[in-house]
Short mmCIF file of C-alpha atoms and ligand atoms in Angstrom, two decimals:
data_model
loop_
_atom_site.label_atom_id
_atom_site.label_comp_id
_atom_site.label_asym_id
_atom_site.label_seq_id
_atom_site.Cartn_x
_atom_site.Cartn_y
_atom_site.Cartn_z
CA MET A 1 21.97 -17.63 -4.03
CA ALA A 2 19.86 -14.53 -4.82
CA HIS A 3 21.54 -11.56 -4.28
CA CYS A 4 19.52 -8.27 -3.39
CA GLU A 5 21.54 -5.33 -4.82
CA GLN A 6 21.69 -2.72 -2.22
CA PRO A 7 22.91 0.73 -2.88
CA THR A 8 26.36 1.56 -1.63
CA PHE A 9 27.61 5.07 -0.76
CA GLU A 10 31.27 6.34 -0.10
CA PRO A 11 31.92 7.50 3.50
CA GLU A 12 34.85 9.69 2.56
CA ASN A 13 33.16 12.59 0.81
CA PHE A 14 29.80 11.98 3.16
CA PHE A 15 29.09 14.77 5.45
CA SER A 16 30.33 18.03 4.46
CA GLY A 17 27.00 19.36 4.21
CA ARG A 18 23.94 21.46 5.58
CA CYS A 19 21.52 20.67 7.99
CA ILE A 20 17.90 21.32 7.72
CA LEU A 21 15.29 21.49 10.44
CA VAL A 22 12.17 19.94 9.01
CA ASN A 23 8.72 21.56 10.31
CA GLY A 24 6.58 18.13 10.05
CA PRO A 25 7.52 14.83 8.97
CA VAL A 26 10.23 13.64 6.47
CA ILE A 27 8.75 11.34 3.66
CA VAL A 28 11.36 8.88 1.93
CA GLY A 29 10.10 8.20 -1.58
CA ALA A 30 7.80 9.97 -3.90
CA GLY A 31 5.91 6.95 -5.45
CA PRO A 32 2.13 6.33 -5.05
CA SER A 33 2.88 5.58 -1.06
CA GLY A 34 4.87 8.87 -0.52
CA LEU A 35 2.28 10.90 -2.60
CA ALA A 36 -0.73 9.68 -0.75
CA VAL A 37 0.82 10.56 2.72
CA GLY A 38 1.59 13.79 1.20
CA ALA A 39 -1.92 14.29 -0.04
CA GLY A 40 -3.17 13.31 3.56
CA LEU A 41 -0.97 15.98 5.28
CA ARG A 42 -1.86 18.43 2.84
CA GLN A 43 -5.78 18.11 3.74
CA GLN A 44 -4.87 18.87 7.44
CA GLY A 45 -2.51 21.78 6.97
CA VAL A 46 0.71 19.70 8.01
CA PRO A 47 3.70 20.92 6.36
CA PHE A 48 6.22 17.99 5.12
CA VAL A 49 9.23 17.21 2.93
CA ILE A 50 9.45 14.31 0.51
CA LEU A 51 13.03 13.01 -0.46
CA GLU A 52 13.15 11.32 -3.72
CA ARG A 53 16.27 9.86 -5.30
CA ALA A 54 15.13 10.10 -8.86
CA ASN A 55 14.47 12.97 -10.78
CA CYS A 56 10.61 12.54 -11.03
CA ILE A 57 7.84 11.14 -9.02
CA ALA A 58 6.90 7.51 -9.39
CA SER A 59 10.23 6.60 -11.01
CA LEU A 60 9.31 2.76 -10.68
CA TRP A 61 6.55 3.17 -13.07
CA GLN A 62 8.19 6.07 -15.20
CA ASN A 63 11.70 4.49 -15.59
CA ARG A 64 11.46 0.92 -14.35
CA THR A 65 8.81 -0.58 -16.17
CA TYR A 66 8.08 -1.82 -19.71
CA ASP A 67 6.32 0.03 -22.31
CA ARG A 68 2.90 -2.22 -22.65
CA LEU A 69 2.45 -2.52 -18.85
CA LYS A 70 -0.97 -2.07 -17.67
CA LEU A 71 -2.34 -2.20 -14.28
CA HIS A 72 -2.62 -5.75 -13.11
CA LEU A 73 -5.77 -5.15 -10.95
CA PRO A 74 -8.92 -3.33 -12.07
CA LYS A 75 -8.73 0.42 -11.53
CA GLN A 76 -10.92 0.68 -8.51
CA PHE A 77 -8.28 -1.39 -6.67
CA CYS A 78 -5.39 0.98 -7.57
CA GLN A 79 -6.67 4.43 -6.54
CA LEU A 80 -4.97 6.85 -4.13
CA PRO A 81 -6.96 8.32 -1.42
CA HIS A 82 -9.38 11.21 -2.24
CA VAL A 83 -9.05 10.93 -5.98
CA THR A 84 -10.80 8.39 -8.18
CA PHE A 85 -9.49 7.81 -11.78
CA PRO A 86 -11.13 9.63 -14.45
CA GLN A 87 -14.19 8.20 -16.07
CA ASN A 88 -12.80 7.70 -19.44
CA PHE A 89 -9.83 5.35 -18.15
CA PRO A 90 -10.45 1.84 -18.98
CA LYS A 91 -10.98 -0.96 -16.42
CA TYR A 92 -7.11 -1.81 -16.68
CA PRO A 93 -5.34 1.69 -17.04
CA SER A 94 -2.00 1.68 -19.09
CA LYS A 95 1.33 2.78 -17.47
CA GLY A 96 0.72 5.91 -19.07
CA GLN A 97 -2.65 6.74 -17.91
CA PHE A 98 -1.46 5.66 -14.03
CA ILE A 99 1.55 8.14 -14.47
CA GLU A 100 -0.92 10.82 -15.74
CA TYR A 101 -3.16 10.24 -12.88
CA LEU A 102 -0.41 10.43 -10.31
CA GLU A 103 1.18 13.64 -12.01
CA THR A 104 -2.39 15.08 -11.56
CA TYR A 105 -2.57 13.86 -7.98
CA ALA A 106 0.65 15.67 -6.94
CA ARG A 107 -0.30 18.77 -8.56
CA MET A 108 -3.73 18.71 -6.97
CA PHE A 109 -2.18 18.65 -3.65
CA ASP A 110 0.69 21.02 -4.45
CA ILE A 111 3.39 17.97 -3.63
CA ASN A 112 6.66 19.22 -4.64
CA PRO A 113 9.30 16.41 -3.47
CA ARG A 114 13.06 17.28 -3.43
CA PHE A 115 14.45 15.37 -6.28
CA ASP A 116 17.77 13.64 -6.56
CA GLU A 117 17.82 13.49 -2.96
CA SER A 118 18.95 9.74 -2.10
CA VAL A 119 18.60 8.97 1.49
CA GLN A 120 21.66 7.14 2.89
CA THR A 121 21.08 6.99 6.33
CA ALA A 122 18.15 7.54 8.91
CA LYS A 123 18.83 7.48 12.62
CA TYR A 124 16.70 8.11 15.61
CA ASP A 125 18.42 10.56 18.12
CA GLN A 126 17.10 8.99 21.39
CA THR A 127 18.23 12.19 23.62
CA CYS A 128 16.47 14.80 21.47
CA GLY A 129 13.55 12.38 20.25
CA LEU A 130 14.43 13.49 16.73
CA TRP A 131 15.29 11.70 13.31
CA ARG A 132 18.39 12.41 11.64
CA VAL A 133 18.08 11.76 7.74
CA LYS A 134 21.21 12.21 5.64
CA THR A 135 20.96 12.38 1.78
CA VAL A 136 23.20 12.68 -1.05
CA ASN A 137 22.34 14.83 -3.96
CA GLY A 138 22.53 12.72 -7.37
CA SER A 139 23.44 15.61 -9.56
CA ASP A 140 26.16 17.20 -7.41
CA GLY A 141 27.03 14.96 -4.84
CA SER A 142 26.36 17.32 -1.97
CA SER A 143 25.04 16.14 1.23
CA VAL A 144 22.12 17.28 3.56
CA GLU A 145 21.11 16.39 7.06
CA TYR A 146 17.15 16.71 7.48
CA ILE A 147 16.28 16.83 11.26
CA SER A 148 12.40 16.14 11.98
CA ARG A 149 10.00 14.55 14.51
CA TRP A 150 8.72 11.81 12.27
CA LEU A 151 10.17 9.53 9.56
CA VAL A 152 7.72 8.04 6.98
CA VAL A 153 9.10 5.23 4.96
CA ALA A 154 7.78 4.98 1.53
CA SER A 155 10.53 3.83 -0.29
CA GLY A 156 8.77 0.90 -1.77
CA GLU A 157 8.99 -2.94 -1.69
CA ASN A 158 10.56 -2.82 -5.09
CA ALA A 159 13.27 -0.36 -4.54
CA GLU A 160 16.15 -2.46 -5.81
CA LYS A 161 16.50 -5.46 -8.31
CA VAL A 162 17.24 -8.90 -7.27
CA VAL A 163 19.95 -10.49 -9.31
CA PRO A 164 20.61 -14.23 -8.63
CA GLU A 165 24.22 -15.57 -9.41
CA PHE A 166 24.39 -18.35 -11.96
CA GLU A 167 27.48 -20.27 -12.81
CA GLY A 168 29.05 -18.87 -15.97
CA LEU A 169 26.68 -16.04 -16.61
CA LYS A 170 29.09 -13.61 -16.00
CA GLU A 171 32.23 -15.42 -17.05
CA LEU A 172 31.13 -17.39 -20.10
CA PHE A 173 27.91 -16.16 -21.51
CA ASN A 174 28.29 -13.77 -24.30
CA GLY A 175 24.91 -12.56 -25.01
CA ASN A 176 22.97 -9.60 -23.71
CA VAL A 177 21.79 -9.88 -20.09
CA THR A 178 19.11 -7.51 -18.66
CA HIS A 179 17.05 -7.51 -15.84
CA ALA A 180 13.12 -6.97 -16.20
CA CYS A 181 13.32 -3.53 -14.86
CA GLU A 182 15.47 -2.30 -17.56
CA TYR A 183 13.47 -4.06 -20.31
CA LYS A 184 11.43 -1.46 -22.21
CA SER A 185 9.85 -3.71 -25.32
CA GLY A 186 10.89 -6.82 -27.31
CA GLU A 187 11.65 -4.49 -30.39
CA SER A 188 15.20 -5.06 -30.07
CA TYR A 189 14.92 -8.90 -29.40
CA SER A 190 13.25 -9.40 -32.84
CA GLY A 191 14.50 -12.83 -34.21
CA LYS A 192 16.30 -13.50 -30.96
CA ARG A 193 16.38 -16.60 -28.80
CA VAL A 194 15.69 -15.14 -25.27
CA LEU A 195 15.73 -16.92 -21.99
CA VAL A 196 13.32 -15.34 -19.47
CA VAL A 197 14.35 -16.27 -16.03
CA GLY A 198 11.32 -16.26 -13.61
CA CYS A 199 7.64 -16.68 -13.98
CA GLY A 200 6.06 -14.28 -11.77
CA ASN A 201 3.84 -11.40 -13.38
CA SER A 202 6.94 -9.69 -14.78
CA GLY A 203 8.45 -12.89 -16.55
CA MET A 204 4.99 -13.86 -17.76
CA GLU A 205 4.33 -10.63 -19.41
CA VAL A 206 7.87 -10.20 -20.62
CA ALA A 207 7.75 -13.32 -22.29
CA LEU A 208 4.12 -12.39 -23.91
CA ASP A 209 5.84 -9.05 -25.00
CA LEU A 210 8.75 -10.74 -26.59
CA CYS A 211 6.29 -13.07 -28.69
CA HIS A 212 4.39 -9.94 -29.96
CA HIS A 213 7.94 -8.83 -31.24
CA ASP A 214 8.83 -12.04 -33.15
CA ALA A 215 11.49 -13.22 -30.62
CA ALA A 216 11.42 -16.93 -29.47
CA PRO A 217 11.26 -17.04 -25.61
CA SER A 218 11.76 -19.82 -23.38
CA MET A 219 10.78 -19.25 -19.61
CA VAL A 220 12.34 -21.03 -16.51
CA VAL A 221 9.84 -22.48 -14.21
CA ARG A 222 12.21 -23.69 -11.33
CA SER A 223 9.51 -25.08 -8.97
CA SER A 224 5.67 -24.41 -9.07
CA VAL A 225 3.63 -21.49 -9.64
CA HIS A 226 -0.23 -20.36 -9.47
CA VAL A 227 -1.47 -19.00 -12.75
CA LEU A 228 -5.08 -17.51 -12.51
CA PRO A 229 -7.18 -16.09 -15.23
CA ARG A 230 -7.27 -12.40 -15.05
CA GLU A 231 -11.00 -12.59 -15.27
CA ILE A 232 -13.61 -15.11 -14.90
CA LEU A 233 -16.66 -14.75 -17.14
CA GLY A 234 -15.89 -11.17 -17.59
CA LYS A 235 -15.42 -10.49 -13.80
CA SER A 236 -12.16 -9.91 -12.09
CA THR A 237 -10.75 -12.87 -10.41
CA PHE A 238 -9.16 -10.48 -7.81
CA GLU A 239 -12.43 -8.90 -7.06
CA LEU A 240 -13.91 -12.38 -6.94
CA GLY A 241 -11.30 -13.27 -4.30
CA VAL A 242 -11.89 -10.23 -2.29
CA ARG A 243 -15.83 -10.33 -2.27
CA LEU A 244 -15.43 -14.01 -1.12
CA MET A 245 -13.10 -13.19 1.83
CA LYS A 246 -15.55 -10.35 2.70
CA TRP A 247 -18.30 -12.99 3.36
CA ASN A 248 -15.94 -14.40 5.96
CA MET A 249 -15.36 -17.58 3.98
CA PRO A 250 -12.30 -19.23 5.27
CA ILE A 251 -9.19 -18.81 2.84
CA TRP A 252 -8.90 -22.33 1.78
CA VAL A 253 -12.35 -22.47 0.80
CA VAL A 254 -11.69 -19.33 -1.34
CA ASP A 255 -8.61 -20.84 -2.74
CA LYS A 256 -10.61 -23.87 -3.67
CA ILE A 257 -13.33 -21.85 -5.47
CA LEU A 258 -10.49 -19.71 -7.50
CA LEU A 259 -8.72 -22.86 -8.41
CA LEU A 260 -11.70 -24.71 -9.73
CA ALA A 261 -12.67 -21.36 -11.75
CA ALA A 262 -8.66 -21.47 -12.92
CA ARG A 263 -9.25 -24.87 -13.85
CA PHE A 264 -12.46 -24.26 -15.85
CA VAL A 265 -11.13 -21.27 -17.69
CA LEU A 266 -7.58 -22.20 -18.49
CA GLY A 267 -7.54 -25.96 -18.20
CA ASN A 268 -4.98 -28.18 -16.78
CA ILE A 269 -1.95 -26.17 -16.86
CA GLU A 270 0.22 -28.84 -15.24
CA ARG A 271 0.28 -30.31 -18.68
CA TYR A 272 2.46 -27.47 -19.96
CA GLY A 273 5.26 -27.88 -17.19
CA LEU A 274 3.19 -25.18 -14.82
CA LYS A 275 3.26 -27.13 -11.74
CA ARG A 276 0.86 -25.98 -9.14
CA PRO A 277 2.15 -25.16 -5.40
CA SER A 278 0.57 -27.53 -3.03
CA VAL A 279 -0.71 -24.34 -0.98
CA GLY A 280 -3.46 -22.20 -2.42
CA PRO A 281 -2.84 -18.92 -4.03
CA LEU A 282 -4.45 -16.72 -1.33
CA GLN A 283 -2.83 -18.68 1.28
CA LEU A 284 0.48 -18.39 -0.35
CA LYS A 285 0.31 -14.80 -0.68
CA LYS A 286 -0.70 -14.29 3.02
CA THR A 287 2.07 -16.70 4.09
CA LYS A 288 5.06 -16.19 1.90
CA GLY A 289 3.87 -12.89 0.17
CA LYS A 290 4.16 -14.58 -3.13
CA THR A 291 1.65 -13.10 -5.75
CA PRO A 292 -0.20 -15.34 -8.04
CA VAL A 293 0.06 -14.71 -11.79
CA LEU A 294 -2.91 -13.28 -13.41
CA ASP A 295 -2.70 -14.41 -17.05
CA ILE A 296 -3.12 -11.89 -19.84
CA GLY A 297 -2.35 -14.00 -22.71
CA THR A 298 0.68 -15.85 -21.93
CA LEU A 299 -0.80 -19.22 -21.22
CA SER A 300 -2.01 -19.48 -24.82
CA LYS A 301 1.42 -18.91 -26.04
CA ILE A 302 2.46 -21.56 -23.79
CA LYS A 303 -0.21 -23.87 -25.17
CA THR A 304 0.81 -23.19 -28.69
CA GLY A 305 4.47 -23.64 -27.85
CA GLU A 306 5.29 -20.01 -28.96
CA ILE A 307 6.75 -19.75 -25.38
CA LYS A 308 8.70 -22.66 -24.16
CA ILE A 309 8.86 -23.83 -20.59
CA VAL A 310 12.22 -24.96 -19.32
CA PRO A 311 13.36 -26.40 -16.03
CA ALA A 312 15.70 -24.60 -13.44
CA ILE A 313 19.34 -23.47 -14.62
CA ARG A 314 22.52 -25.53 -13.92
CA ARG A 315 24.96 -23.12 -15.59
CA PHE A 316 25.62 -20.75 -18.66
CA PHE A 317 28.04 -21.34 -21.32
CA ASN A 318 29.09 -19.36 -24.56
CA GLY A 319 26.00 -19.27 -26.46
CA GLY A 320 23.62 -21.09 -24.17
CA VAL A 321 22.50 -22.72 -21.22
CA GLU A 322 22.25 -25.97 -19.34
CA PHE A 323 19.54 -27.01 -17.40
CA ILE A 324 19.36 -29.22 -14.16
CA ASN A 325 18.14 -32.42 -16.43
CA GLY A 326 21.15 -32.13 -18.57
CA GLU A 327 19.28 -30.61 -21.47
CA LYS A 328 21.09 -27.63 -23.39
CA LEU A 329 19.54 -24.69 -25.12
CA GLU A 330 21.08 -22.17 -27.62
CA ILE A 331 20.31 -18.68 -26.44
CA ASP A 332 21.22 -15.17 -27.65
CA SER A 333 19.83 -13.10 -24.78
CA VAL A 334 18.80 -13.59 -20.92
CA ILE A 335 16.30 -11.33 -19.08
CA LEU A 336 16.14 -11.80 -15.34
CA ALA A 337 12.69 -11.43 -14.25
CA THR A 338 13.88 -12.58 -10.70
CA GLY A 339 12.11 -9.93 -8.82
CA TYR A 340 12.76 -6.77 -6.42
CA CYS A 341 13.52 -5.90 -2.88
CA SER A 342 13.33 -3.18 -0.24
CA ASN A 343 16.48 -1.14 0.38
CA VAL A 344 15.35 -0.13 3.91
CA PRO A 345 17.93 -2.34 5.51
CA SER A 346 20.70 -0.50 3.77
CA TRP A 347 19.77 3.06 5.30
CA LEU A 348 17.40 2.76 8.11
CA LYS A 349 19.37 2.31 11.48
CA GLU A 350 16.81 1.28 13.72
CA GLY A 351 15.56 -2.35 14.49
CA GLU A 352 12.02 -1.71 15.14
CA LEU A 353 9.01 -1.89 12.74
CA PHE A 354 11.25 -3.14 9.86
CA SER A 355 12.40 -6.82 9.44
CA GLU A 356 15.89 -7.66 8.28
CA GLU A 357 14.58 -8.04 4.86
CA GLY A 358 13.05 -4.52 4.79
CA PHE A 359 9.44 -5.33 5.03
CA ALA A 360 7.29 -3.70 7.74
CA ASP A 361 5.33 -5.65 10.59
CA GLY A 362 2.73 -2.73 10.81
CA TRP A 363 2.42 1.07 9.92
CA LYS A 364 3.74 2.54 13.16
CA GLY A 365 6.54 2.09 15.30
CA LYS A 366 7.22 3.99 18.71
CA SER A 367 9.72 6.65 17.88
CA GLY A 368 7.62 8.51 15.38
CA ILE A 369 8.49 5.95 12.50
CA TYR A 370 5.74 5.09 9.67
CA ALA A 371 5.70 2.54 7.08
CA VAL A 372 3.72 3.01 3.87
CA GLY A 373 3.50 0.43 1.10
CA PHE A 374 5.30 -2.59 2.80
CA SER A 375 2.25 -4.82 3.60
CA ARG A 376 2.37 -6.58 0.39
CA ARG A 377 -0.99 -5.54 -0.60
CA GLY A 378 -0.15 -3.29 -3.70
CA ILE A 379 -1.44 0.13 -4.10
CA SER A 380 -4.83 -0.44 -2.16
CA GLY A 381 -2.85 -1.61 0.64
CA ALA A 382 -0.60 1.37 0.44
CA SER A 383 -3.77 3.94 0.38
CA GLU A 384 -4.95 2.30 3.63
CA ASP A 385 -1.62 2.71 5.37
CA ALA A 386 -1.34 6.33 4.11
CA ILE A 387 -4.74 7.34 5.34
CA ARG A 388 -3.69 6.00 8.71
CA VAL A 389 -0.38 7.59 8.77
CA ALA A 390 -1.58 11.05 7.73
CA GLN A 391 -4.28 10.71 10.42
CA ASP A 392 -1.99 9.80 13.04
CA ILE A 393 0.73 12.57 12.38
CA GLY A 394 -2.08 15.12 11.98
CA LYS A 395 -3.68 14.47 15.15
CA ILE A 396 -0.42 14.90 17.13
CA TRP A 397 0.18 17.97 15.02
CA GLN A 398 -2.80 19.64 15.68
CA LYS A 399 -2.72 18.89 19.54
CA GLU A 400 0.79 20.55 19.68
CA THR A 401 -0.30 23.39 17.60
CA ARG A 402 -3.04 24.28 19.99
CA GLN A 403 -0.75 23.85 22.85
CA LYS A 404 1.59 26.35 21.31
CA ASN A 405 -1.22 28.71 20.59
CA GLN A 406 -2.54 28.61 24.16
CA CYS A 407 1.37 29.49 25.21
CA PHE A 408 1.45 32.34 23.05
CA MET A 409 -1.76 33.67 24.24
CA THR A 410 -0.79 33.50 28.11
CA ILE A 411 2.35 35.05 27.11
CA PHE A 412 1.13 38.24 25.16
C1 FAD J 501 5.93 -4.34 -13.13
C2 FAD J 501 4.96 -4.02 -11.90
C3 FAD J 501 3.65 -3.91 -11.89
C4 FAD J 501 3.02 -3.53 -10.85
N1 FAD J 501 1.47 -3.53 -10.91
C5 FAD J 501 0.78 -3.39 -10.10
C6 FAD J 501 -0.73 -3.04 -10.09
O1 FAD J 501 -1.41 -3.35 -11.06
N2 FAD J 501 -1.57 -2.87 -8.94
C7 FAD J 501 -0.88 -2.48 -7.76
O2 FAD J 501 -1.54 -2.40 -6.67
N3 FAD J 501 0.54 -2.91 -7.56
C8 FAD J 501 1.42 -3.10 -8.76
N4 FAD J 501 2.61 -3.31 -8.35
C9 FAD J 501 3.36 -2.97 -7.12
C10 FAD J 501 3.81 -1.61 -7.20
O3 FAD J 501 5.23 -1.54 -6.98
C11 FAD J 501 3.11 -0.66 -5.94
O4 FAD J 501 1.83 -0.86 -5.88
C12 FAD J 501 3.31 0.61 -5.99
O5 FAD J 501 4.18 1.31 -7.00
C13 FAD J 501 4.02 1.03 -4.67
O6 FAD J 501 4.27 2.17 -4.54
P1 FAD J 501 5.42 2.96 -3.51
O7 FAD J 501 5.07 4.16 -3.33
O8 FAD J 501 5.17 2.17 -2.15
O9 FAD J 501 6.77 2.34 -4.07
P2 FAD J 501 7.46 2.90 -5.42
O10 FAD J 501 6.52 3.07 -6.54
O11 FAD J 501 8.66 1.81 -5.70
O12 FAD J 501 8.00 4.09 -4.82
C14 FAD J 501 9.02 4.39 -3.95
C15 FAD J 501 9.90 5.70 -4.42
O13 FAD J 501 11.01 5.59 -3.43
C16 FAD J 501 12.12 6.05 -3.90
N5 FAD J 501 13.23 5.74 -3.05
C17 FAD J 501 13.67 4.21 -2.88
N6 FAD J 501 14.53 4.24 -2.05
C18 FAD J 501 14.98 5.65 -1.94
C19 FAD J 501 16.26 6.35 -1.04
N7 FAD J 501 16.77 5.65 -0.46
N8 FAD J 501 16.10 7.70 -0.92
C20 FAD J 501 15.13 8.24 -1.74
N9 FAD J 501 14.19 7.81 -2.45
C21 FAD J 501 14.10 6.53 -2.51
C22 FAD J 501 12.02 5.59 -5.32
O14 FAD J 501 12.97 6.15 -6.16
C23 FAD J 501 10.77 5.63 -5.69
O15 FAD J 501 10.40 6.61 -6.66
C24 FAD J 501 3.47 -3.56 -9.57
C25 FAD J 501 4.93 -3.70 -9.46
C26 FAD J 501 5.66 -3.73 -10.44
C27 FAD J 501 7.21 -3.70 -10.50
C1 NAG J 502 12.49 9.02 -15.82
O1 NAG J 502 11.20 9.24 -16.84
C2 NAG J 502 11.03 10.53 -16.95
C3 NAG J 502 9.80 10.69 -17.84
O2 NAG J 502 10.02 10.03 -19.30
C4 NAG J 502 12.01 11.26 -17.31
O3 NAG J 502 11.68 12.90 -17.46
C5 NAG J 502 13.32 11.19 -16.37
O4 NAG J 502 14.43 11.96 -16.87
C6 NAG J 502 13.59 9.70 -16.24
N1 NAG J 502 14.61 9.44 -15.23
C7 NAG J 502 15.69 8.85 -15.27
C8 NAG J 502 16.56 8.64 -14.17
O5 NAG J 502 15.84 8.15 -16.27
C1 NAG J 503 21.11 19.19 -5.95
O1 NAG J 503 22.06 19.72 -6.84
C2 NAG J 503 21.51 20.30 -8.03
C3 NAG J 503 22.69 20.79 -8.75
O2 NAG J 503 23.56 21.45 -7.78
C4 NAG J 503 20.67 21.45 -7.41
O3 NAG J 503 20.07 22.35 -8.53
C5 NAG J 503 19.54 21.07 -6.65
O4 NAG J 503 18.73 21.83 -6.12
C6 NAG J 503 20.02 20.09 -5.55
N1 NAG J 503 18.77 19.40 -4.73
C7 NAG J 503 18.45 19.85 -3.62
C8 NAG J 503 17.02 18.98 -3.16
O5 NAG J 503 19.06 20.30 -2.81
C1 NAG J 504 20.90 -5.35 -23.82
O1 NAG J 504 19.73 -4.77 -24.72
C2 NAG J 504 18.86 -3.65 -24.31
C3 NAG J 504 17.67 -3.68 -25.18
O2 NAG J 504 18.08 -3.75 -26.31
C4 NAG J 504 20.06 -2.78 -24.15
O3 NAG J 504 19.30 -1.56 -23.62
C5 NAG J 504 21.18 -2.71 -23.31
O4 NAG J 504 21.95 -1.92 -23.48
C6 NAG J 504 21.76 -4.05 -23.75
N1 NAG J 504 23.08 -4.58 -22.70
C7 NAG J 504 23.95 -5.04 -23.10
C8 NAG J 504 25.03 -5.31 -22.10
O5 NAG J 504 24.39 -5.13 -24.34
#
């Protein structure tokens, strides 16, 4: 059973605290989504407060990704509203460059999140028509209640790690077990036999990085996976997909074209144990939210045998792992590239807009709640959400400000 690690909090020392009335919306999260909404509000002169549990902006990128990470998609698909990447950035900016861009973005729009403020609950008070958002300060444990008309949820689809339970992993296996979000580089794994659990983009890239550091990775492919070349004849595969969709081609036709192109560039990957799902890559993304892997060199290491493909895990024992086919493998370490989940269900006490898994079915709810970055469409999807949300709040704000001014004029 996959287990989504949800944050916990202690009710005893909870609410001793201060109460802050926020003029404008409260935004939860200072990642790309929260920053983009902040920028849009700033442009319209709407005040806001951003609450961020970490001590910096974009903490997913700064603290929970590995050193060699580059954007998976070409830069034009990863921009936030109103500001393009600098000319000198490469087609696929590095993690450091992306962070630099976000830092500049926050400065440009004078966005100053309240750091170390972790949202524990958010409740809509029907009678006053207000949101009550409680936080705990990570550095001194104090709590604050923020009260506002609007709540913008921008805490991310990848807020927490998913850690599956395996027989023997905790009790018997004595090697190092790390989640991909704690993995920085393969340096400390040099010479080690490493089992990478999971074959999404993270698993594939971690396995490649391990190769570059002279480790011996084996990667678990439990069922099936769509691997596409990052580029086809020098053109981004993602961009090709986007273009074809724009011509109103049915999704299954686009999938057929992408798979043909993948076959042409990568060959028959099923020969290496990478079975393709029966559903096409875009269809699978649309229905299950499962992102296809964009290959940046892992496949050639699989072909040469430097990365071994292994089947699903049955159990771990001291010094190794047994697979469902009964084969055993000695390993030193395990890296769990088993994905991420939303933490919204743990703190949002309101059924509308968000599903039980913490994903949003749209960008706007009835009670002044908004979702940004929950449509499984990466940074470009988050940017689109952010523009809509900022405009929607801005419109209401301006109307009310005008009304207030008219009131004052009649009074004085
Ligand atoms: C390894 C990796 C590579 C990726 N590469 C790409 C790519 O190339 N292109 C692309 O489009 N997308 C990529 N993505 C997807 C990426 O997550 C998003 O595009 C982007 O970071 C989403 O921004 P966000 O602001 O919605 O969420 P996040 O970046 O996760 O930011 C959310 C913020 O909310 C804070 N937060 C969470 N819970 C709380 C709480 N309860 N209280 C207060 N604060 C809270 C978090 O600390 C975090 O700072 C990648 C994801 C991963 C994991
Ligand atoms: C996250 O990374 C930034 C930049 O390196 C650093 O300033 C910050 O202290 C880190 N935060 C945590 C919680 O590790
Ligand atoms: C959190 O606590 C620290 C230490 O007391 C304090 O400096 C900081 O201002 C607090 N943060 C907020 C947003 O209140
Ligand atoms: C596992 O290895 C990583 C990277 O070398 C290290 O940061 C981490 O502390 C180790 N964990 C354990 C439990 O030994």
